[in-house]
Coordinates of C-alpha atoms in Angstrom, one line a residue:
M1 CA 21.4 33.6 11.4
T2 CA 18.9 30.9 12.2
D3 CA 17.8 30.2 15.8
D4 CA 18.6 26.5 16.3
N5 CA 16.3 26.4 19.4
Q6 CA 13.3 27.7 17.6
F7 CA 10.4 25.2 17.9
A8 CA 6.9 25.2 16.5
R9 CA 4.3 22.7 15.5
M10 CA 2.9 24.0 12.2
L11 CA 0.6 23.3 9.3
L12 CA 2.7 22.3 6.2
L13 CA 1.8 22.6 2.5
A14 CA 3.8 21.0 -0.3
V15 CA 3.0 21.6 -4.0
D16 CA 4.5 20.2 -7.2
A17 CA 3.7 20.8 -10.8
W18 CA 3.0 17.9 -13.2
R19 CA 5.7 17.2 -15.9
Y20 CA 7.6 20.4 -15.3
G21 CA 10.9 18.9 -16.5
T22 CA 9.5 18.0 -19.9
R23 CA 8.8 21.7 -20.8
D24 CA 11.2 24.1 -22.5
D25 CA 12.6 27.2 -20.8
R26 CA 9.8 29.5 -21.9
Q27 CA 7.1 27.1 -20.9
Q28 CA 8.7 26.6 -17.5
H29 CA 8.8 30.4 -17.0
D30 CA 5.1 30.7 -17.9
L31 CA 4.2 27.8 -15.6
Q32 CA 6.0 29.3 -12.6
R33 CA 4.1 32.5 -13.1
A34 CA 0.8 30.7 -13.4
L35 CA 1.5 28.5 -10.3
A36 CA 2.4 31.6 -8.2
E37 CA -0.9 33.3 -9.3
A38 CA -2.9 30.1 -8.7
L39 CA -1.7 29.7 -5.1
R40 CA -2.0 33.4 -4.3
E41 CA -5.6 33.6 -5.7
A42 CA -6.8 30.4 -4.1
A43 CA -5.4 31.3 -0.7
T44 CA -6.8 34.8 -0.7
R45 CA -10.3 33.7 -1.8
S46 CA -10.3 31.1 1.0
G47 CA -9.5 33.5 3.7
L48 CA -5.8 32.9 4.0
D49 CA -2.9 35.4 3.8
P50 CA -0.2 33.9 1.6
A51 CA 2.1 36.9 2.3
R52 CA 2.5 35.6 5.9
W53 CA 3.5 32.1 4.8
R54 CA 7.1 31.0 5.3
R55 CA 8.2 29.5 2.0
Q56 CA 10.9 27.3 0.5
E57 CA 10.4 27.6 -3.2
A58 CA 11.5 25.4 -6.1
G59 CA 11.0 26.0 -9.8
D60 CA 8.2 23.5 -10.1
G61 CA 6.6 23.9 -6.7
L62 CA 7.0 25.0 -3.1
F63 CA 7.0 24.0 0.5
A64 CA 5.2 26.4 2.8
V65 CA 4.6 26.8 6.5
V66 CA 1.0 28.1 6.7
T67 CA 1.0 30.5 9.6
D68 CA -2.6 31.7 9.5
E69 CA -4.6 31.0 12.6
G70 CA -7.1 28.2 12.2
A71 CA -5.7 27.4 8.8
E72 CA -6.3 23.7 8.7
P73 CA -10.1 23.8 7.9
K74 CA -9.5 26.5 5.4
V75 CA -6.8 24.6 3.5
I76 CA -8.6 21.3 3.5
G77 CA -11.7 22.6 1.9
P78 CA -12.0 26.2 0.5
F79 CA -8.4 26.5 -0.6
I80 CA -8.4 23.2 -2.4
R81 CA -11.7 24.0 -4.1
E82 CA -10.6 27.5 -5.1
L83 CA -7.3 26.1 -6.4
D84 CA -9.1 23.4 -8.5
E85 CA -11.5 26.0 -10.0
W86 CA -8.6 28.4 -10.8
L87 CA -6.7 25.6 -12.6
G88 CA -9.9 24.6 -14.5
R89 CA -10.2 28.1 -15.9
H90 CA -6.5 28.3 -16.7
N91 CA -6.4 25.0 -18.4
H92 CA -9.6 25.3 -20.4
D93 CA -8.1 26.2 -23.8
L94 CA -4.7 24.6 -23.3
R95 CA -3.4 21.6 -25.0
P96 CA -3.3 18.6 -22.6
R97 CA 0.6 18.6 -22.4
A98 CA 0.6 22.4 -21.6
R99 CA -1.9 22.2 -18.7
L100 CA -0.9 23.2 -15.1
R101 CA -1.7 20.2 -12.9
L102 CA -0.6 19.9 -9.3
R103 CA 0.2 17.4 -6.6
V104 CA -0.7 18.9 -3.2
A105 CA 0.1 17.4 0.2
V106 CA -0.8 18.6 3.7
H107 CA 0.7 17.6 7.1
H108 CA 1.4 19.1 10.4
G109 CA 4.3 18.6 12.8
V110 CA 7.4 20.1 14.3
T111 CA 9.3 22.4 12.0
L112 CA 12.6 24.2 12.6
S113 CA 13.9 27.1 10.6
A114 CA 17.3 26.2 9.2
A115 CA 20.1 27.8 7.2
L116 CA 18.8 26.5 3.9
G117 CA 15.1 26.5 4.7
F118 CA 13.4 24.1 7.2
A119 CA 14.5 21.1 9.2
G120 CA 12.6 18.3 10.9
D121 CA 10.8 15.1 10.1
A122 CA 7.5 16.8 9.3
P123 CA 8.8 18.8 6.3
V124 CA 10.4 15.7 5.0
H125 CA 7.2 13.7 5.5
V126 CA 4.9 16.1 3.7
C127 CA 7.2 16.3 0.7
R128 CA 7.5 12.5 0.6
L129 CA 3.7 12.2 0.5
R130 CA 3.5 14.8 -2.3
D131 CA 6.1 12.8 -4.3
A132 CA 4.7 9.3 -3.5
R133 CA 4.2 7.0 -6.4
A134 CA 0.5 6.6 -5.8
V135 CA 0.0 10.3 -5.8
R136 CA 1.9 10.7 -9.0
E137 CA -0.1 7.9 -10.6
A138 CA -3.4 9.6 -9.7
L139 CA -2.6 12.4 -12.2
E140 CA -1.8 9.8 -14.9
V141 CA -4.8 7.6 -14.2
F142 CA -7.2 10.5 -14.1
P143 CA -6.0 12.8 -17.0
E144 CA -9.1 15.0 -16.7
V145 CA -8.4 16.2 -13.2
N146 CA -6.4 19.4 -12.3
L147 CA -5.0 18.4 -8.9
V148 CA -4.6 15.6 -6.4
L149 CA -4.6 16.2 -2.7
A150 CA -2.8 13.9 -0.2
V151 CA -3.2 14.5 3.5
S152 CA -1.3 12.7 6.3
E153 CA -2.9 10.3 8.7
P154 CA -2.8 12.7 11.6
I155 CA -4.5 15.4 9.5
F156 CA -7.2 12.9 8.3
E157 CA -7.9 11.4 11.7
G158 CA -7.7 14.6 13.7
S159 CA -9.5 17.0 11.3
V160 CA -11.2 15.3 8.4
R161 CA -12.7 12.3 10.2
R162 CA -13.8 14.5 13.1
R163 CA -15.6 16.8 10.6
H164 CA -13.6 19.9 11.2
T165 CA -13.2 20.3 7.4
S166 CA -15.7 20.8 4.6
L167 CA -14.1 17.9 2.7
A168 CA -15.7 14.8 4.1
A169 CA -14.0 11.6 5.1
K170 CA -16.0 9.7 2.4
D171 CA -14.3 11.9 -0.2
F172 CA -10.9 10.4 0.6
T173 CA -9.2 7.1 -0.2
R174 CA -6.7 5.4 2.1
V175 CA -3.4 4.6 0.3
E176 CA -0.3 3.1 1.7
V177 CA 2.9 4.6 0.3
G178 CA 6.6 3.8 0.8
D179 CA 10.1 4.2 -0.4
P180 CA 12.4 1.6 1.2
A181 CA 15.5 3.3 -0.2
K182 CA 14.6 6.4 2.0
Q183 CA 13.2 4.3 4.8
F184 CA 9.8 6.1 4.3
F185 CA 6.5 4.2 4.9
A186 CA 3.2 6.0 5.6
T187 CA -0.5 5.9 5.2
T188 CA -2.0 8.8 3.3
W189 CA -5.5 9.8 2.4
V190 CA -6.0 10.9 -1.2
Y191 CA -8.7 13.2 -2.6
V192 CA -9.2 13.6 -6.3
P193 CA -11.8 16.4 -7.1
G194 CA -14.6 15.1 -9.2
V195 CA -13.7 11.5 -8.9
A196 CA -15.6 9.1 -6.5
S197 CA -13.4 7.7 -3.7
E198 CA -14.4 4.2 -4.8
R199 CA -13.0 4.7 -8.2
V200 CA -9.9 6.3 -6.8
G201 CA -9.3 3.3 -4.6
A202 CA -9.9 0.8 -7.4
C203 CA -7.3 2.6 -9.6
L204 CA -4.6 3.5 -7.1
G205 CA -4.2 0.6 -4.7
T206 CA -6.1 -2.6 -5.3
L207 CA -4.6 -5.5 -3.4
A208 CA -5.3 -9.0 -4.9
V209 CA -4.7 -12.5 -3.5
S210 CA -4.4 -15.8 -5.3
L211 CA -4.3 -19.2 -3.8
R212 CA -2.5 -22.2 -5.4
F213 CA -2.8 -25.7 -3.9
A214 CA -0.2 -28.3 -4.4
G215 CA -1.6 -31.4 -6.1
A216 CA -5.1 -29.8 -6.5
A217 CA -6.6 -27.5 -9.1
A218 CA -9.1 -25.9 -6.7
P219 CA -9.6 -25.5 -3.0
A220 CA -10.9 -28.5 -1.1
P221 CA -14.7 -28.6 -0.2
G222 CA -15.4 -26.4 2.8
F223 CA -12.2 -24.3 2.3
F224 CA -14.1 -21.0 1.9
E225 CA -16.3 -21.5 4.9
Q226 CA -13.7 -22.9 7.2
V227 CA -10.7 -20.8 6.2
L228 CA -11.3 -17.8 4.1
R229 CA -14.5 -16.5 5.6
P230 CA -13.4 -16.7 9.2
S231 CA -10.0 -15.3 8.4
F232 CA -11.4 -12.1 7.0
E233 CA -14.0 -11.8 9.8
A234 CA -11.1 -12.1 12.3
V235 CA -9.5 -9.0 10.8
G236 CA -12.7 -7.1 10.8
V237 CA -13.8 -7.1 7.1
A238 CA -16.3 -9.2 5.1
A239 CA -14.9 -12.0 2.9
P240 CA -15.0 -11.6 -0.9
D241 CA -18.4 -12.7 -2.3
S242 CA -16.8 -15.1 -4.8
E243 CA -15.3 -18.4 -3.9
E244 CA -12.8 -18.1 -6.7
P245 CA -9.2 -18.7 -5.6
T246 CA -8.1 -15.3 -7.0
F247 CA -9.8 -12.3 -5.6
C248 CA -9.4 -8.6 -4.8
V249 CA -9.0 -7.7 -1.1
P250 CA -11.7 -5.4 0.5
A251 CA -10.5 -1.8 0.3
E252 CA -10.9 -1.2 4.0
L253 CA -8.3 -3.9 4.9
A254 CA -4.9 -2.3 5.3
G255 CA -2.0 -4.1 3.5
T256 CA -0.1 -4.6 6.8
A257 CA -3.2 -6.3 8.2
L258 CA -3.4 -8.5 5.2
T259 CA 0.2 -9.6 5.3
G260 CA 0.2 -9.9 9.0
R261 CA -2.9 -10.9 11.0
W262 CA -4.8 -12.3 8.0
I263 CA -1.9 -14.6 6.9
E264 CA -1.7 -15.9 10.5
E265 CA -5.5 -16.5 10.6
V266 CA -5.3 -18.4 7.4
R267 CA -2.4 -20.4 8.6
T268 CA -4.2 -21.4 11.8
A269 CA -7.3 -22.3 10.0
V270 CA -5.5 -24.4 7.4
T271 CA -3.6 -26.2 10.1
T272 CA -6.8 -26.9 12.0
H273 CA -9.1 -28.0 9.1
F274 CA -6.8 -29.1 6.3
P275 CA -3.6 -30.2 8.0
L276 CA -2.1 -31.9 4.9
A277 CA -2.6 -29.0 2.6
R278 CA 0.3 -27.2 1.0
M279 CA -0.7 -23.8 -0.4
A280 CA 1.0 -20.8 -2.1
V281 CA -0.5 -17.4 -1.4
G282 CA 0.4 -14.7 -4.1
I283 CA -0.2 -11.1 -3.2
A284 CA 0.0 -8.2 -5.7
L285 CA -0.8 -4.5 -5.7
A286 CA -1.8 -2.6 -8.9
A287 CA -3.8 0.3 -10.1
D288 CA -6.1 -1.9 -12.2
P289 CA -7.9 -4.6 -10.3
A290 CA -7.7 -7.1 -13.2
A291 CA -4.0 -6.5 -13.4
A292 CA -3.6 -7.1 -9.6
R293 CA -5.5 -10.4 -9.9
A294 CA -3.4 -11.5 -12.8
E295 CA -0.2 -10.7 -11.1
A296 CA -1.2 -12.4 -7.9
A297 CA -2.2 -15.6 -9.8
E298 CA 1.2 -15.5 -11.6
L299 CA 3.0 -15.1 -8.3
A300 CA 1.2 -18.0 -6.7
G301 CA 2.0 -20.3 -9.6
A302 CA 5.6 -19.1 -10.0
E303 CA 8.5 -21.6 -9.9
P304 CA 9.9 -20.2 -6.6
A305 CA 6.7 -20.9 -4.8
A306 CA 6.3 -24.3 -6.4
R307 CA 9.9 -25.3 -5.4
L308 CA 9.3 -24.2 -1.8
L309 CA 6.0 -26.1 -1.5
T310 CA 8.0 -29.3 -2.0
A311 CA 10.4 -28.2 0.7
T312 CA 8.1 -27.1 3.4
G313 CA 6.1 -30.2 4.1
R314 CA 2.5 -30.8 4.8
G315 CA 0.2 -28.1 6.4
R316 CA 2.4 -25.3 5.1
L317 CA 1.9 -22.0 3.4
V318 CA 4.3 -20.2 1.1
I319 CA 3.7 -16.4 0.9
I320 CA 5.0 -14.7 -2.3
V321 CA 4.5 -11.0 -2.7
S322 CA 5.2 -8.6 -5.6
E323 CA 8.1 -6.1 -5.5
R324 CA 5.6 -3.3 -5.0
V325 CA 3.8 -5.1 -2.1
H326 CA 7.2 -5.7 -0.4
D327 CA 8.2 -2.0 -0.8
V328 CA 5.0 -0.4 0.1
V329 CA 3.6 -2.9 2.7
V330 CA 6.0 -5.5 4.0
A331 CA 9.1 -3.3 4.4
R332 CA 7.3 -0.9 6.7
G333 CA 6.6 -3.8 9.2
G334 CA 3.7 -4.1 11.5
R335 CA 1.9 -6.7 13.7
L336 CA 2.9 -10.2 12.5
V337 CA 4.3 -8.9 9.2
F338 CA 7.9 -10.1 9.9
P339 CA 9.7 -8.2 7.1
E340 CA 13.0 -9.8 8.1
S341 CA 11.6 -13.2 7.2
Y342 CA 11.2 -12.4 3.5
R343 CA 13.8 -13.2 1.0
R344 CA 14.2 -12.5 -2.7
P345 CA 14.4 -15.9 -4.5
E346 CA 17.9 -16.6 -6.0
G347 CA 18.0 -15.6 -9.6
E348 CA 14.6 -14.0 -9.4
T349 CA 13.4 -10.3 -9.5
G350 CA 10.1 -8.8 -8.9
C351 CA 9.0 -11.0 -5.9
W352 CA 9.8 -11.8 -2.3
I353 CA 9.0 -15.0 -0.4
R354 CA 8.2 -15.9 3.2
V355 CA 7.3 -19.3 4.8
P356 CA 5.4 -18.7 8.0
G357 CA 7.0 -20.6 10.8
H358 CA 10.5 -20.2 9.4
S359 CA 12.8 -17.3 10.2
V360 CA 13.9 -17.5 6.5
P361 CA 12.4 -19.6 3.7
P362 CA 14.0 -23.1 3.7
E363 CA 16.0 -24.4 0.8
A364 CA 14.0 -26.2 -1.9
G365 CA 14.6 -29.9 -1.8
P366 CA 12.9 -33.2 -2.8
A367 CA 9.2 -33.4 -2.2
P368 CA 8.2 -34.8 1.2
D369 CA 5.5 -37.5 1.5
S370 CA 2.4 -36.0 0.0
P371 CA -0.9 -37.3 -1.4
P372 CA -0.8 -37.8 -5.2
A373 CA -2.2 -35.1 -7.4
G374 CA -5.9 -34.9 -7.2
A375 CA -6.1 -36.9 -4.0
E376 CA -8.6 -35.8 -1.4
I377 CA -7.0 -34.2 1.6
P378 CA -8.5 -35.4 4.9
A379 CA -9.8 -32.9 7.4
A380 CA -8.8 -32.9 11.0
G381 CA -10.1 -35.9 13.0
Q382 CA -10.4 -38.2 10.0
S383 CA -8.2 -41.3 9.5
F384 CA -6.0 -42.0 6.5
S385 CA -3.6 -44.7 5.2
A386 CA -0.1 -44.0 4.1
T387 CA 3.0 -45.9 3.2
T388 CA 6.0 -44.9 5.3
H389 CA 9.6 -44.7 3.9
G390 CA 12.6 -45.5 6.0
D391 CA 14.4 -42.3 5.0
R392 CA 11.6 -40.0 5.9
S393 CA 9.9 -41.6 8.9
P394 CA 10.8 -43.0 12.3
I395 CA 9.2 -46.3 11.2
L396 CA 11.8 -48.2 9.2
G397 CA 11.2 -50.1 6.0
Q398 CA 8.0 -50.2 3.9
S399 CA 4.9 -50.6 5.9
T400 CA 1.3 -49.4 5.8
F401 CA -0.5 -48.0 8.8
T402 CA -3.8 -46.3 9.5
A403 CA -3.8 -43.4 12.0
P404 CA -5.9 -40.3 12.8
V405 CA -4.7 -36.9 11.7
I406 CA -3.0 -35.2 14.6
L407 CA -2.6 -31.5 14.4
G408 CA 0.6 -29.9 15.1
D409 CA 3.2 -27.4 14.0
V410 CA 7.0 -27.0 14.4
N411 CA 8.8 -23.8 14.1
R412 CA 12.1 -24.3 12.3
Y413 CA 14.5 -21.5 12.4
G414 CA 16.9 -22.3 9.6
G415 CA 18.2 -25.6 11.2
P416 CA 17.9 -29.1 9.9
R417 CA 14.6 -30.8 9.9

């Protein structure tokens, strides 16, 4: 009988074998034997005692509570290296599809013994890291490697970054993972033996942004210096070197910071310096940087964004993110992210839309007064001439006036204009 009051904060290890389900019965039998030997040999050679581990095994992997004293530095270093070397020797003469390749995750937290194994958020967390899409993709993107390691944020910040492990912080790549269906969102740090962290970052989680301006093919003069550069500096990273409207986001900028603080910084700067501008911001996430840029550009130019630009009025932004950005970044929330303000456009799949300043995106309608295509958008403090229309202005009838640009913003929470 289990002790329901048993409490312990333990080091947790989760392992899973690559493409186990595609193998026949005999191949699965041989793989299980090889996996057991690999873990036993790697643990013993790194100074651990696997006989003391408390295990919950599955055919293609295992979950283990590592009970060795001082185990964390041994696991995140010697154990991973020994395991990688053992797999290299084992796989040397095997056909690619027959190789034993592993996803490994490490976390620590409260773990309770239970009737069917273990209970607690920590065991669930480490298994979700192991099974995360980005960790699975790493084995596909880098077919030459034998394993991928994912460590939780507490492990990375408390042990790796503070140099308690022989694997260095520079060897890891920050990756945001999530599964909205299971209400799971986390940051993990991924290590791929033999692959530079810069290459891992470029292949597993490149965020890209594309800007599309209503009535203009390119940003107005001064847009980069007055909007983009200071918005990136405000969130603590350098702006992209290029002034192209489609670009990859610096790897050190977290997705929640991009969809939260950065968007608000851009909105403030646009309102201040280009108050008549209407702009769509497409955000995509893909393994290949070129694919991420292409998807971001497609989102920014998509029909749902174009329709909303006509409905939001001057000085407005429309944020349109890919399904993956929504699932991995937006749905987890964060400072100024406002996941509840995103909606999937009617009749559309693969994207979500938000209009900053609105609790939900407004209904698309007829275009408000706006400068003609190609017209120069005045900056703040300049004067401009416009013809008013009785149905859209307090001034009745058709008249022409000249007035300075007055900055302002109105938050509209779903009500009439």
